[in-house]
Structures are given as C-alpha cells and as structure tokens.
Coordinates of C-alpha atoms in Angstrom, one line a residue:
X1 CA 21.4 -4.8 5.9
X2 CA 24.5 -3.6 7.0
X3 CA 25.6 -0.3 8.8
X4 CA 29.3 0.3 6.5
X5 CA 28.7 1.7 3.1
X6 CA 28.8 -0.3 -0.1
X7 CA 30.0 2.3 -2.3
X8 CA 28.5 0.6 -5.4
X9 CA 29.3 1.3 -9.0
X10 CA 27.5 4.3 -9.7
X11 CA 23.7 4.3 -11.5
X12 CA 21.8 7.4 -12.8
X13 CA 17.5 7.4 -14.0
X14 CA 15.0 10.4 -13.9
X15 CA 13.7 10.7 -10.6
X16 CA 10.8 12.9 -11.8
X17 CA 7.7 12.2 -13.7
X18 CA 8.2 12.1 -17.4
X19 CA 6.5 15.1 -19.4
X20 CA 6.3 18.6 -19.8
X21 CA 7.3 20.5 -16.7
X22 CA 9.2 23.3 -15.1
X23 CA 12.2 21.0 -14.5
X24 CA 13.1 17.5 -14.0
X25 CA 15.7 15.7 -11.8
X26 CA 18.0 13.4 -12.6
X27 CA 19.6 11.2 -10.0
X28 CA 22.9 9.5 -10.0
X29 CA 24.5 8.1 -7.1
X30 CA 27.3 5.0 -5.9
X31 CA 31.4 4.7 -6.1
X32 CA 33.2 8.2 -7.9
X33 CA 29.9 9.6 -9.5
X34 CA 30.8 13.0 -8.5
X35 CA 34.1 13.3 -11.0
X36 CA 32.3 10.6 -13.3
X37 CA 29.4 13.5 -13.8
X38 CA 32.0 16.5 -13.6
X39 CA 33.5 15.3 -16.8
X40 CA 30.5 16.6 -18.5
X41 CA 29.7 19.7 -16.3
X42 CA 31.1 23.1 -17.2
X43 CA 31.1 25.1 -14.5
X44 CA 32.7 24.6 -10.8
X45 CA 35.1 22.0 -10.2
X46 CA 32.4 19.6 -8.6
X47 CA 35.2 17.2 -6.8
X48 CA 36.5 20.1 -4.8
X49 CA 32.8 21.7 -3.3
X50 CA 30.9 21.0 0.1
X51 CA 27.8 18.4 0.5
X52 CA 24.8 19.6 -0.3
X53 CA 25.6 22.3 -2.2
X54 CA 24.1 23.7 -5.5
X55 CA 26.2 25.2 -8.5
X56 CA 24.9 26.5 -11.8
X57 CA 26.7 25.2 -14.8
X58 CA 26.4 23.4 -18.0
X59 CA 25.7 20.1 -18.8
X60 CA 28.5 19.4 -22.4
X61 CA 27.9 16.4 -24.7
X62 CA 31.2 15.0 -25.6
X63 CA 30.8 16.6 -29.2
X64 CA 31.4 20.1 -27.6
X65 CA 27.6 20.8 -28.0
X66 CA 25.6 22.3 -24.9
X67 CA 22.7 19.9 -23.6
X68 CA 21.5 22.3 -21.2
X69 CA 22.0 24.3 -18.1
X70 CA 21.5 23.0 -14.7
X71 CA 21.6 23.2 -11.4
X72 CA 23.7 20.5 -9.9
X73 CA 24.0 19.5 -6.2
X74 CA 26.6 17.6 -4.5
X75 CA 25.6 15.1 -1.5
X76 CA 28.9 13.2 -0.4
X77 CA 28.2 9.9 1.2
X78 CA 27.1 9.2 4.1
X79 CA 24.6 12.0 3.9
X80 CA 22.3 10.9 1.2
X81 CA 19.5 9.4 0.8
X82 CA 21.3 5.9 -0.9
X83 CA 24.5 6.5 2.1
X84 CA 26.5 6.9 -1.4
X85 CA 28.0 9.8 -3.2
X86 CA 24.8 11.3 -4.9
X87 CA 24.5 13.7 -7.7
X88 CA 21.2 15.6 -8.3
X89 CA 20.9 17.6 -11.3
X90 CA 17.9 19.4 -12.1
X91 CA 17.4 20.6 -15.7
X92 CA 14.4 22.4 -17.8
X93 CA 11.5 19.8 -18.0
X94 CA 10.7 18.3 -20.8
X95 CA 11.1 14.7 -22.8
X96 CA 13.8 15.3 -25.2
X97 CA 16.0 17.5 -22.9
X98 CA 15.7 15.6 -19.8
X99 CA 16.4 12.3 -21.8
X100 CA 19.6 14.1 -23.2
X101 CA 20.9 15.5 -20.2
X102 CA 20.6 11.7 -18.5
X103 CA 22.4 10.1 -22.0
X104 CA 24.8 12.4 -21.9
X105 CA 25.6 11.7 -18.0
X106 CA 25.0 7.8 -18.7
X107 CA 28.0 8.0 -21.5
X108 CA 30.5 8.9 -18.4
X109 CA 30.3 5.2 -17.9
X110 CA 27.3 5.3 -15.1
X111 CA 24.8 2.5 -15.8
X112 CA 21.1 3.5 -16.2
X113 CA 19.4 2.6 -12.8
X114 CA 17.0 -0.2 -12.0
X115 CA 13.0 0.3 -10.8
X116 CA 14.0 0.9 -7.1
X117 CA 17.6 0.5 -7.3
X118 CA 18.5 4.0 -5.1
X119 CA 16.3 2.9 -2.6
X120 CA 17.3 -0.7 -1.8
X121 CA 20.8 0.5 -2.2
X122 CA 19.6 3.1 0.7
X123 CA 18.2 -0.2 2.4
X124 CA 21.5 -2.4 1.8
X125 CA 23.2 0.4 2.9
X126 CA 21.7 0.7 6.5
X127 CA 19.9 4.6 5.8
X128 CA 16.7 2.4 6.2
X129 CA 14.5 -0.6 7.5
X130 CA 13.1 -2.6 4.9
X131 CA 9.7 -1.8 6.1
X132 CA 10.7 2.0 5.8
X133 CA 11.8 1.3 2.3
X134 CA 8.3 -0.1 1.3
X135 CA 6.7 3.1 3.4
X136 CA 8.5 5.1 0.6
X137 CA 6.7 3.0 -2.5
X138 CA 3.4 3.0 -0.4
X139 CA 4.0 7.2 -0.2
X140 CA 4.7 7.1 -3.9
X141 CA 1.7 5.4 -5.1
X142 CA -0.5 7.0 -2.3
X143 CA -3.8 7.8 -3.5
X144 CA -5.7 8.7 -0.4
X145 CA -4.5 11.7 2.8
X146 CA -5.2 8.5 4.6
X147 CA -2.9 6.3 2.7
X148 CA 0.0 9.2 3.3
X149 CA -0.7 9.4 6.6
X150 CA 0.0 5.7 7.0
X151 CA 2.4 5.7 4.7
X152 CA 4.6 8.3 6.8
X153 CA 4.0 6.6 10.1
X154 CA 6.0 3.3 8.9
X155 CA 8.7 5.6 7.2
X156 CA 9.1 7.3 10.6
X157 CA 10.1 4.0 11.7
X158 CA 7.3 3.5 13.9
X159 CA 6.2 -0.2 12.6
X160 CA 9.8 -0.9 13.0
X161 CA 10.2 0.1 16.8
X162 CA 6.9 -2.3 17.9
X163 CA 9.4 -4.9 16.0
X164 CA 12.6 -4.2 17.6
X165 CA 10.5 -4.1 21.0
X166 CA 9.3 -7.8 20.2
X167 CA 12.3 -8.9 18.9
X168 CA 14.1 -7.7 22.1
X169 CA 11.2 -9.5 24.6
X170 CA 12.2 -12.9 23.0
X171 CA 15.8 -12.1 23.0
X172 CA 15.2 -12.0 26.8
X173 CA 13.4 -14.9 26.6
X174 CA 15.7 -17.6 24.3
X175 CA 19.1 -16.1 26.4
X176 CA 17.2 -17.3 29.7
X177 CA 16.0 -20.3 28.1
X178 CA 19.6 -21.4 26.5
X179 CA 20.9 -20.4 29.7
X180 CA 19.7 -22.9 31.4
X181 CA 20.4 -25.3 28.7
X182 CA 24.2 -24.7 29.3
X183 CA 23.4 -25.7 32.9
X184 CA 21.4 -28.4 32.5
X185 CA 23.7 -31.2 34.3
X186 CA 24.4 -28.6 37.1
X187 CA 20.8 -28.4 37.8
X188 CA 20.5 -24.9 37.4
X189 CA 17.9 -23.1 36.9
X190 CA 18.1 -19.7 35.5
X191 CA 14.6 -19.3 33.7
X192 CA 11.4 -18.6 35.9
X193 CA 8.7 -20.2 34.7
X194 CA 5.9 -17.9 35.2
X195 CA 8.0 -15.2 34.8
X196 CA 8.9 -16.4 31.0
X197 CA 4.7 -17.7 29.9
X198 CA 3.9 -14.1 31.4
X199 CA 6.5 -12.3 28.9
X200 CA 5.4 -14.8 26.0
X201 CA 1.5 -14.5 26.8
X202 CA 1.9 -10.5 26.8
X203 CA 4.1 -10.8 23.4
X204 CA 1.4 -12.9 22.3
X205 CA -1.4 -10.2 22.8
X206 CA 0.8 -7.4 21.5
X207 CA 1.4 -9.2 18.6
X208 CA -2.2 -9.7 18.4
X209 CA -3.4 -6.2 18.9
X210 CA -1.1 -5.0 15.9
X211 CA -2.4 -7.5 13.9
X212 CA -6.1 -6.4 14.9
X213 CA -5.1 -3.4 12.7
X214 CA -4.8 -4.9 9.0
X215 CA -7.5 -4.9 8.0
X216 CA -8.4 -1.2 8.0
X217 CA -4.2 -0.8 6.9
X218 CA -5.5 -2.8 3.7
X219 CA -8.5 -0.2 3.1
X220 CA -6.5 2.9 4.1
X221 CA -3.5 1.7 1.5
X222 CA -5.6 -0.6 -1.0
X223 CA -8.6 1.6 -1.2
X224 CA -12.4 -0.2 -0.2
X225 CA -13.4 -2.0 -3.2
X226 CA -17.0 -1.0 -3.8
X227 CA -19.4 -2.7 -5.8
X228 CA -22.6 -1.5 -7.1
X229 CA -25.2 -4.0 -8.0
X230 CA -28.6 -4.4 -9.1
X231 CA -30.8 -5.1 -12.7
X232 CA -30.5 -3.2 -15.5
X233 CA -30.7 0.5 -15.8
X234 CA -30.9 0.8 -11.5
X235 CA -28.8 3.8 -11.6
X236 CA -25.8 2.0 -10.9
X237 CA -23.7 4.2 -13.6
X238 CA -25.3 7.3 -12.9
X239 CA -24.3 7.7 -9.6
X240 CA -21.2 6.5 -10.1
X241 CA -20.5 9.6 -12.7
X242 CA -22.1 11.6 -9.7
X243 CA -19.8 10.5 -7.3
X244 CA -16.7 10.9 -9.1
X245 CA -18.2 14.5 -11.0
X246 CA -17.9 13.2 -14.6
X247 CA -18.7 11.0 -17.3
X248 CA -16.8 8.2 -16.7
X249 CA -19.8 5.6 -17.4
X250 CA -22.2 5.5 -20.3
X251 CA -25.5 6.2 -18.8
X252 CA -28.6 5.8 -21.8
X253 CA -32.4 4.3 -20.4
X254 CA -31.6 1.2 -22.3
X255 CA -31.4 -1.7 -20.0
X256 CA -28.1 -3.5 -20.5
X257 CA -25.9 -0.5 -21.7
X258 CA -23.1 -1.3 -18.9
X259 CA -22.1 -4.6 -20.4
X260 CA -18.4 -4.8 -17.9
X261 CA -17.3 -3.4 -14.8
X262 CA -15.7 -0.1 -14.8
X263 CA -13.4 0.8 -12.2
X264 CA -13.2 4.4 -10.9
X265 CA -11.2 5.7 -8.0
X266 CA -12.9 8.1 -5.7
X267 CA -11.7 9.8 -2.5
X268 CA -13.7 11.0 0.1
X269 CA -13.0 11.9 3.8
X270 CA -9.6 11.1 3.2
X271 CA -10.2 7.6 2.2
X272 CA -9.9 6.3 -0.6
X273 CA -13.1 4.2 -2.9
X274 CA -12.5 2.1 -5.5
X275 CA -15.8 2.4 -6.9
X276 CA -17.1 -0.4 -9.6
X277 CA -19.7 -0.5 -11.8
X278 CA -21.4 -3.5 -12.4
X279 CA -23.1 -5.3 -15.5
X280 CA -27.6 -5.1 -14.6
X281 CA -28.0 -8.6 -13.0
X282 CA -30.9 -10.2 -15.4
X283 CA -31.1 -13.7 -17.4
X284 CA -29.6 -12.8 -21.2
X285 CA -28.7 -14.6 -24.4
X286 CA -26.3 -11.9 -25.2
X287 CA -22.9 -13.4 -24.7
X288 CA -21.3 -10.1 -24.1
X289 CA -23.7 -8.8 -21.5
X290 CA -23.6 -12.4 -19.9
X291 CA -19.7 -12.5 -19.6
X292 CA -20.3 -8.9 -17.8
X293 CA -22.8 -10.6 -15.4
X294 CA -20.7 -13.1 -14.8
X295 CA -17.7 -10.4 -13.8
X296 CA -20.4 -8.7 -11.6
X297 CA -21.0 -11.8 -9.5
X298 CA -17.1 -12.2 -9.2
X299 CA -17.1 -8.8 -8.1
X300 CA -19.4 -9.1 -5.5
X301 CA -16.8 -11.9 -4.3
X302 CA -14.4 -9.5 -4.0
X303 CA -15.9 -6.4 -2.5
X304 CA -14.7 -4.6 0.7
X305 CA -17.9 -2.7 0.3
X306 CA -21.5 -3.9 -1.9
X307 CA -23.8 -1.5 -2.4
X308 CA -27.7 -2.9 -4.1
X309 CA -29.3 -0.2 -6.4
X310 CA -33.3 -1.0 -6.6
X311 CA -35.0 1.7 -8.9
X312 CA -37.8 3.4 -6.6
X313 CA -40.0 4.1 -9.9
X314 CA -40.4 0.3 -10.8
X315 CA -42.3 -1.7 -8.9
X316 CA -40.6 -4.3 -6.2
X317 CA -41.8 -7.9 -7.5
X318 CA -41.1 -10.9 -5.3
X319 CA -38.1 -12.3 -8.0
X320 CA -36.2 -8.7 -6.9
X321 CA -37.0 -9.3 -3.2
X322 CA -35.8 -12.8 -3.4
X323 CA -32.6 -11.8 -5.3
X324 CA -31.9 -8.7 -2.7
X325 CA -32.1 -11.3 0.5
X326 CA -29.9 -13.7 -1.7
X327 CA -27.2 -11.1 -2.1
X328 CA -27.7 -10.3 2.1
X329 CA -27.2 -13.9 2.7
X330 CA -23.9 -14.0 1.0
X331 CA -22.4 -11.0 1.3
X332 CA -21.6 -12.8 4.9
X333 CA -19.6 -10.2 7.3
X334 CA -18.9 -7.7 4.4
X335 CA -21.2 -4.9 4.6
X336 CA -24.0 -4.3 2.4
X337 CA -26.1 -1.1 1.6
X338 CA -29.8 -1.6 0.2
X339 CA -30.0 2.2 -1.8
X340 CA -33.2 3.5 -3.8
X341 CA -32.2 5.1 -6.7
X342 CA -34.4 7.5 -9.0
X343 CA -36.1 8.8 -5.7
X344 CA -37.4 12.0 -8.2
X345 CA -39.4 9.7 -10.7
X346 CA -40.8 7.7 -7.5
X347 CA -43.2 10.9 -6.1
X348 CA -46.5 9.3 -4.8
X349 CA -45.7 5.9 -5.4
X350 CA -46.6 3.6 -1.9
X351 CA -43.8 0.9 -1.2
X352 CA -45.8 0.2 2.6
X353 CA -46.0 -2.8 1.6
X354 CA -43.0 -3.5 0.1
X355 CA -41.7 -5.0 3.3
X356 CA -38.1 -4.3 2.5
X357 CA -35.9 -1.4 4.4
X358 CA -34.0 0.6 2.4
X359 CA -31.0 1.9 4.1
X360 CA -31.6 5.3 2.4
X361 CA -33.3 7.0 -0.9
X362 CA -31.7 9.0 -3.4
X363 CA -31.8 10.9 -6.7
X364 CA -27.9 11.1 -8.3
X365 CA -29.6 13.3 -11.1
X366 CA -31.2 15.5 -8.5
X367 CA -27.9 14.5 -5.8
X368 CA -30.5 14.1 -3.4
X369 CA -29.2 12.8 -0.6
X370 CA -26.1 12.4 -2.1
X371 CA -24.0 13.8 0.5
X372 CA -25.7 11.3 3.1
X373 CA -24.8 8.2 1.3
X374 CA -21.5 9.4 1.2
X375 CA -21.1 9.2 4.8
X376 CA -22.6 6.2 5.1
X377 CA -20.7 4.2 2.6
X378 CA -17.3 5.4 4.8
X379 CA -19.7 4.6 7.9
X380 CA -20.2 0.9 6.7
X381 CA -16.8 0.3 5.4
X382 CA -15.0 0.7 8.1
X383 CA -18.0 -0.4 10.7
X384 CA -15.9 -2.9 13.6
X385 CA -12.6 -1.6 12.7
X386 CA -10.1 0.4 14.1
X387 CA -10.1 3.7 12.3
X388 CA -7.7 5.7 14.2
X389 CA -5.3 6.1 11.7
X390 CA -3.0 8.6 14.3
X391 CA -2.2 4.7 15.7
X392 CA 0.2 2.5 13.7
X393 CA -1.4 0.4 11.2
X394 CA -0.3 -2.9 9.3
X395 CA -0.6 -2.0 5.9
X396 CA 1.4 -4.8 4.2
X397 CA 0.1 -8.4 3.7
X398 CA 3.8 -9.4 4.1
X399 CA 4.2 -7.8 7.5
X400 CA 0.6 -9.4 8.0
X401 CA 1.9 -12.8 7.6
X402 CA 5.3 -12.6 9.2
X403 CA 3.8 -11.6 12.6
X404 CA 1.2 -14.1 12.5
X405 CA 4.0 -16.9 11.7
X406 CA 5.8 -14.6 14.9
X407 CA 2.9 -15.2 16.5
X408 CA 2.4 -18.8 15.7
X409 CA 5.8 -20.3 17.0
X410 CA 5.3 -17.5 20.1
X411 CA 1.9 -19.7 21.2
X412 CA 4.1 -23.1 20.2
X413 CA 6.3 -21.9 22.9
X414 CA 4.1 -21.3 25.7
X415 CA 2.2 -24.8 24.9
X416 CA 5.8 -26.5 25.4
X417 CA 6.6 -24.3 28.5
X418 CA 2.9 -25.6 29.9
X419 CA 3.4 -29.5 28.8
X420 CA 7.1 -29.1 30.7
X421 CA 9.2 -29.9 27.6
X422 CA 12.8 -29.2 27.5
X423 CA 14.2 -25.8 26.7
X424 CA 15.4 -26.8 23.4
X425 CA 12.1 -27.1 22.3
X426 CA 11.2 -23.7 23.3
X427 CA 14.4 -21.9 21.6
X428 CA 13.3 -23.8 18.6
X429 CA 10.4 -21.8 18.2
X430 CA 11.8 -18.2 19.9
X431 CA 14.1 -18.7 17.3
X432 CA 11.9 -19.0 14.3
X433 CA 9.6 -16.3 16.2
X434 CA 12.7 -14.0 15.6
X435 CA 13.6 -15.0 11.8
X436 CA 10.0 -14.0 11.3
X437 CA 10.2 -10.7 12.6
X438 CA 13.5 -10.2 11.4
X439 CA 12.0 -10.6 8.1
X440 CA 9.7 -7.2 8.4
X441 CA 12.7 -4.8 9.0
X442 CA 15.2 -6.5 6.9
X443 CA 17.4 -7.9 9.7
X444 CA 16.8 -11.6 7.5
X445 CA 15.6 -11.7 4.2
X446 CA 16.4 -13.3 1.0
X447 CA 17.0 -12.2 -2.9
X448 CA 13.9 -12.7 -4.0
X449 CA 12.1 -11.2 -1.3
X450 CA 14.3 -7.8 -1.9
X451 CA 13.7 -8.1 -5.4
X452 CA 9.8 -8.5 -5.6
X453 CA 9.8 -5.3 -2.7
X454 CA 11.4 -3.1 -5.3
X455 CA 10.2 -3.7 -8.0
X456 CA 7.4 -2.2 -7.0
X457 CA 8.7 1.4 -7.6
X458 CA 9.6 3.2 -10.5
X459 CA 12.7 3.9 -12.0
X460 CA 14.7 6.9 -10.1
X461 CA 13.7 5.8 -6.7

C-alpha cells in the first residue's frame, strides 16, 4: 500500500446490478478518464468543471447516434473513492442501454474493469486498509443487519486500529530488544526484563481476547448453518416452509419425499440462518434416497446448529431413542435441539414414559409454538459466545489465522525472554509477529493474497 497515487490507466464496468431499473451507474476511473469520457459526452466541457459535480448531457456513439442522456459527475483525484480521477455516469436502467452507454465509453480506449479492480486500486492507492477493503465485499454480500453491522465496524477502520495498537507495542518491544544488541560488547543494557514479558504477556491476552471473538464473527458474517434431522416425514420440510413463509420444500405424507438437502436462508433477530433440510434418516435400497442420507450425515458434520425433529403422533420405539442419544453423543460442543413436531395430531397421547426430554413441542401447520423455537434456535447458537456485536468482531478466517500465527511467535518470545536467550532470538520472533499483523491491513502482503481478496467482489466495485 502506498500513500502517492498510482494514476493507473483508466478502467470502466457497471457498478449497479444488472436489470430493469430506474437507472444504472457506470464507473470509470484511473490516468485522463475525465477527457477520455468527454470525447463522447455532449454537454459541458467535463475537463474544465469542479470535483464532485453533476452535469446533464448526452452520451454520443461515434456514428453521431445518441446512446442516451445522463447525468455525469466529475471526482478529480484524490477525492474518490479509487484516490484516481473517477467518472460516474448514471443512465436510464435497463440491459441494452446501460450495456451501450458502457461500450460506447469502453471505445474511448478505457479497458473494461476487473471483479474488484476499483477497490484494490482504492487499496493500492492508500484510501484503504486491506481489511477495510474486504469490510466493503463483506457489506456487499451482507445478508443479515448483523452482518452490516459488522461489516461497517471493520470499514470504520476499527479492526485496523487494535492492529496498528499491536503492531506499535512490539515496535516498542524489537527497538529495545535490538537496542541492546547494538550494545552488546559495551554491556549495556537498555531492555528491562519484566518490563518487556509484561508488554508481551498483555499483547498476548489482547491478542487473545480478539481472537475469543471469531467464532460468533463467523455466524454473524457466514450465517449459523442449521440442520434439521430426523426419519422420514418428521416435519422436517414443513417447518422449514414455515420458517421461511413459503414453499420452498416439497411437503407430501409419503415417507422419503425429501430425497437431498435443500438449503434456505432465513433471517431472524438480525441474524442470519442458513436453514437445511435433510433427507429422513432410515435404512433404504433406493440409491437416490440413500445418497441423500448419506449428505444428511455430512451435514450433521458440518452444522453450527442441529436441530432433531421426532413426530409427537408416532410412537417413540427404543431404535429412535437409541438413534436420538447417538446424534447427542456426536454432536460434541455444537448445540443440539430435541423438537416434537405434529404437536396437533399428538392430542391425548401419554409419552410419561417416554423418558426423553424434548426441548419444546410444536405444530408448523398450526405455528404452535413457532415463535418460541425461534428464539431458542438464536438462544442455542450463539449459547458461550460473545454476542455483543456493538464490540469489534473477527469476521475473517484470514485475520483469524494471522493473529493466531501473531500470537504464536508473541508466546515464542516470552519462552526465550524466560529461558535467558539472546535478543536475537527474541527479534526473530517480534519480527515475524509483525509480518503477520502486517498481513491483516495490507502493510505486507503478496500477489496472490490481493488477488484471491478481490476476487471476491463483483465487477464495478
């Protein structure tokens, strides 16, 4: 990252969705875009106006012909978002004129933008921290208030002041370990030793306590992967469909209709559900249904969240029981729900003896109790974790892994401060501490680092 402006050749894409709409936006931006884009605007002289301004005009295919009017606005470097001289023009909506105004603009002799390419130039170009840049793909493909929330926090820069703050703190530390080092005939000794394991051991807890927060990052941006098991014709699709408020699963009273898992996404609370449908778990010579029992157990591998359907109007025979406290067993530390489903067909029936607690009853044709389970699903997922989303979260299993290798060469260095090694050994590791967290804002990174960051957004961002 660098703070002097690149002033790339220019590049122009769509920066709004593609479809029928009110209008759309076409972005171009980098080294003499402004006159490249004024050779086919009819209207004011575009080289000559103030930033951010907006002019009316025309938008003329070289042929003379009119593509459309527009409204075109002018952002001279360094006051955009890419740093760069950046054109904005914003046309009537549509698939065939907004693809014509952006040809027409591409034959000025602008190349057609990469997935991401305005943003990383914004990156390269010092408007933001690399973590900020993927704050604005986690904002684009937000799918949860939650998500947005978080998604805003790192773009404000927050994750990327803890980093600065521990990047600083080791600073301190290496400069009065290498200090010394230069002084090391003389005798001199510049580096308290409790003084330096006291700044390390405190890094090593903030590090720590930052890190404590990925998990619920990963279910605030990811969504909480929830499985619903249990045998055929359970209710597992119906409620589903009830959750979600439509049809999105084929729901008949013929065991085995759900032969694969079928995903649907669900928000509630502000969180998002990823809710999954499961294949009835049951002993079949059906090779179709058995490949979707097979995907069921591999999604109970996966789940953030599992939730057992066990239909309240069919008796409870010792095979089911047996099954139930299986899937308890190895559903480990990931939390698991025991649900009754068809709680209307189950009126009078005794399940005393049962000897098996359901964590609640329900009806999804009769949403009985609907509106409970739906708290307690959010209740479970996020049971022993941090939910207080106003605080920073880790969202990013690269940021994830960088400060736990941070942390890593962090505890290296206090082990060699306690065994009395030399101070070269300890720089060794403050040093590769610091790559690490240089690695989260951009301060060291690599091509193919950048390039696998942004290709995660779409073109005209």
């Amino acid at each position: 990252m660098t703070s002097e402006i690149s002033h790339q050749p220019p590049v122009a894409a769509i920066a709004t969705p593609i479809g029928e709409g009110g209008i759309a936006v076409i972005r171009a931006s980098g080294r003499g875009v402004i006159e490249k884009v004024q050779n086919c605007f009819r209207g004011k002289d575009l080289t000559k106006v103030e930033s951010h301004t907006v002019h009316f005009g025309k938008i003329v295919h070289k042929d003379g012909r009119v593509v459309d009017e527009v409204l075109v606005t002018v952002l001279r470097s360094p006051k955009s978002y890419t740093g760069e001289d950046t054109v904005e023009v914003s046309c009537h909506g549509g698939v065939l004129v907004t693809q014509s105004v952006l040809e027409t603009i591409l034959d000025q002799g602008i190349r057609a933008a990469k997935p991401g390419e305005f943003t990383q130039r914004a990156f390269l170009n010092g408007k933001l921290d690399l973590e900020q840049a993927e704050a604005v793909a986690d904002l684009i493909h937000a799918k949860s208030i939650k998500a947005v929330d978080a998604a805003h926090q790192q773009l404000e820069g927050r994750l990327g002041e803890h980093i600065n703050k521990f990047r600083q703190q080791i600073i301190d530390a290496t400069a009065m370990v290498e200090l010394e080092l230069d002084f090391i005939e003389e005798d001199v000794e510049f580096a308290n030793k409790e003084q330096l394991r006291k700044l390390l051991t405190d890094l090593d807890r903030e590090i720590g306590t930052l890190l404590d927060t990925y998990e619920t990052g990963r279910l605030v941006r990811d969504g909480v992967k929830t499985v619903f098991i249990g045998r055929p014709n359970a209710g597992k699709s119906t409620l589903l469909n009830t959750l979600i408020g439509t049809e999105r699963a084929i729901v008949t009273d013929i065991a085995g209709t759900t032969r694969d898992t079928i995903d649907a996404d669900w928000s509630y609370d502000g969180l998002l559900f990823k809710l999954i449908d499961t294949a009835g778990l049951r002993e079949t010579k059906d090779i179709i249904e058995a490949e979707g029992v097979r995907r069921s157990q591999k999604a109970f591998e996966q789940a953030d969240l599992i939730v057992y359907l066990k239909d309240l109007s069919q008796p409870l025979h010792t095979s089911e029981r047996e099954e139930i406290a299986g899937f308890q067993k190895r559903a480990g530390e990931t939390p698991f729900l025991l649900v009754g489903t068809k709680l209307d067909l189950a009126a009078g029936r005794d399940d005393k003896d049962e000897r098996i607690h359901f964590d609640l009853k329900i009806s999804a044709i009769k949403e009985e109790n609907i509106d409970t389970l739906k708290k307690l699903m959010k209740q479970r997922a996020l049971e022993n974790k941090d939910y207080d989303t106003s605080s920073l979260l880790v969202t990013s299993s690269r940021h994830r892994d960088a400060l736990q290798k941070a942390r890593e060469h962090i505890r290296r260095a206090v082990e060699a401060l306690d065994s009395g090694m030399t101070g070269d050994f300890l720089s060794i590791d403050l040093r590769s501490s610091l790559r690490q967290l240089g690695e989260i804002t951009g301060e060291i990174t690599n091509e193919d680092v950048l390039d696998s960051i942004f290709s995660r957004f779409c073109i005209g961002k």
